[in-house]
Coordinates of C-alpha atoms and ligand atoms in Angstrom, one line a residue:
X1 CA 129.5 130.5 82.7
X2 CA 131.3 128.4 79.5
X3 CA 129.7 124.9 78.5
X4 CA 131.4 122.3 80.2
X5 CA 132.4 118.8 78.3
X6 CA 130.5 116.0 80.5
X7 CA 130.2 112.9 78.3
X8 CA 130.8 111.7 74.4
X9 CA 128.0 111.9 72.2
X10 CA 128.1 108.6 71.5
X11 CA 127.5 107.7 75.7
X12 CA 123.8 109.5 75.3
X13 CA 121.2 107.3 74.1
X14 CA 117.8 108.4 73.3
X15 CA 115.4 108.5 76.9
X16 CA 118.2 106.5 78.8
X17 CA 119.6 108.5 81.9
X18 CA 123.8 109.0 82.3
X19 CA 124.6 110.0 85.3
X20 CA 127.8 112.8 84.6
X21 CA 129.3 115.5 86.5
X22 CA 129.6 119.2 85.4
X23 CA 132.5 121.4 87.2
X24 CA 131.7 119.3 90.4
X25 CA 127.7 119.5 90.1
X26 CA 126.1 115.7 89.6
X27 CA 124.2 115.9 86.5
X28 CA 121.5 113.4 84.3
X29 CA 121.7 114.0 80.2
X30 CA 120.0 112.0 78.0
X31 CA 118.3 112.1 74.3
X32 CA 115.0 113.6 73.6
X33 CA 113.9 113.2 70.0
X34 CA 117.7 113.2 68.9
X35 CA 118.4 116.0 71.2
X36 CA 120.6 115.7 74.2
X37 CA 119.0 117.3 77.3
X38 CA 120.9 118.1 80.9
X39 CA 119.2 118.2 84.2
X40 CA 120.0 118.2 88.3
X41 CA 120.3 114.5 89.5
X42 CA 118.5 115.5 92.7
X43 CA 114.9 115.7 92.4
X44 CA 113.3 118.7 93.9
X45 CA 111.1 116.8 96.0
X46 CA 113.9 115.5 98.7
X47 CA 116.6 116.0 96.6
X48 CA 117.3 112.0 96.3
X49 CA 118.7 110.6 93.3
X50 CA 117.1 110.8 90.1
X51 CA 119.7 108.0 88.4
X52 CA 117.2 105.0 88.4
X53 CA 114.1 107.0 87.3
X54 CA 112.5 106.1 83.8
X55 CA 111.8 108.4 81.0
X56 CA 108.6 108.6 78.6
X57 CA 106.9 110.5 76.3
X58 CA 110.1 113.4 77.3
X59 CA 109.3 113.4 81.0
X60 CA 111.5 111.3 83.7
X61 CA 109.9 109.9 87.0
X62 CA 111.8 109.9 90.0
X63 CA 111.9 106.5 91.6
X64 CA 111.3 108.0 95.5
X65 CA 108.2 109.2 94.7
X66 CA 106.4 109.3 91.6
X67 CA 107.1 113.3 91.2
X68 CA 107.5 113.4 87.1
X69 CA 109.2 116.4 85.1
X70 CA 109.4 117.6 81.3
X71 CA 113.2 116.8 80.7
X72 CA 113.2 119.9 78.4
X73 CA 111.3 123.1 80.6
X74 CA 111.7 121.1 84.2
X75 CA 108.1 121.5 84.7
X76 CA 106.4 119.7 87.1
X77 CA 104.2 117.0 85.8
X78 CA 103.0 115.2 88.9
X79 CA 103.6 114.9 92.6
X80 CA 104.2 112.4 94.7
X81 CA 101.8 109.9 94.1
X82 CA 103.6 106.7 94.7
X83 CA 106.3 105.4 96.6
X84 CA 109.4 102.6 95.8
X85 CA 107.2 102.4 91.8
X86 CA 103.7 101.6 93.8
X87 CA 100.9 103.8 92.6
X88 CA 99.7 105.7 96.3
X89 CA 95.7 106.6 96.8
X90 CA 94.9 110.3 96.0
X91 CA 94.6 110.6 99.8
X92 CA 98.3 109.9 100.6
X93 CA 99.5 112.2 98.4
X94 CA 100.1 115.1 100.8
X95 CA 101.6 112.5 103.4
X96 CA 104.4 111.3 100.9
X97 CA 105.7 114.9 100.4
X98 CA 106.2 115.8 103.6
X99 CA 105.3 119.2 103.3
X100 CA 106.9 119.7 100.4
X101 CA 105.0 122.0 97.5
X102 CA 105.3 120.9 93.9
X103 CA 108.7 122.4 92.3
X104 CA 110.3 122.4 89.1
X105 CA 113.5 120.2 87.9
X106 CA 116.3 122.7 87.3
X107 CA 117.4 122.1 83.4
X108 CA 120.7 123.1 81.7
X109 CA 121.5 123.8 78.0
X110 CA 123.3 121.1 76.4
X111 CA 124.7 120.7 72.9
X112 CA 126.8 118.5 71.2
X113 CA 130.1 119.4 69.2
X114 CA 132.5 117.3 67.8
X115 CA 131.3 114.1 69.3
X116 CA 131.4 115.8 72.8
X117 CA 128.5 117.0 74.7
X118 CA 129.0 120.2 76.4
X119 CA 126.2 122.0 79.2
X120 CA 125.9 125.3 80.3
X121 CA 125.6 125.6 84.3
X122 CA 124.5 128.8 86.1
X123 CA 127.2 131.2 86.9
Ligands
FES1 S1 112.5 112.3 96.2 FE1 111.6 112.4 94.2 S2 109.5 112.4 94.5 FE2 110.3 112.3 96.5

């Protein structure tokens, strides 16, 4: 499939999360080290909203649950260790997934031309 336009360069900021849709498909980019970065809004855990999570150090944490992903491979980082922000005992971790086994975040390419930033979704 062709890169399709989903915000102006200037709209990405370095590890802040803009929420942007690509041919119908809700999308985050941000900045990494100068370089902008697409990935699914819905986190693989329960496929909530990924819009209000916070980025460090290249990873974002969804807000649900704690579950935190490299922004650039989608590899899993952690797993639901927390709920609503709150840190969760070690023991509660398997309660808060529900089941659920530890999955990546699905990453697009993105690149910037002409002030535009452009992502490539799967075909
Ligand atoms: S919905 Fe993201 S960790 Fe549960």
């Amino acid at each position: 499939m062709s890169m399709i336009e989903v915000a102006a360069s200037g709209d990405v900021k370095e590890n802040e999360l803009l929420t942007v849709k690509g041919g119908g498909t809700p999308l985050i980019v941000t900045r990494i080290a100068g370089k902008v970065q697409a990935f699914s809004s819905k986190c693989p855990h329960l496929g909530m909203s990924l819009a209000r999570g916070t980025v460090k150090d290249g990873a974002v944490t969804c807000p649900w649950h704690g579950s935190r992903f490299d922004i650039c491979t989608g590899q899993n980082l952690d797993w639901c260790n927390a709920f609503a922000g709150l840190p969760l005992p070690t023991w509660s971790h398997r309660l808060i997934a529900m089941g659920k086994k530890p999955a990546p975040l699905p990453v697009y390419e993105a690149s910037e031309e002409n002030g535009k930033v452009f992502v490539r979704l799967p075909g």
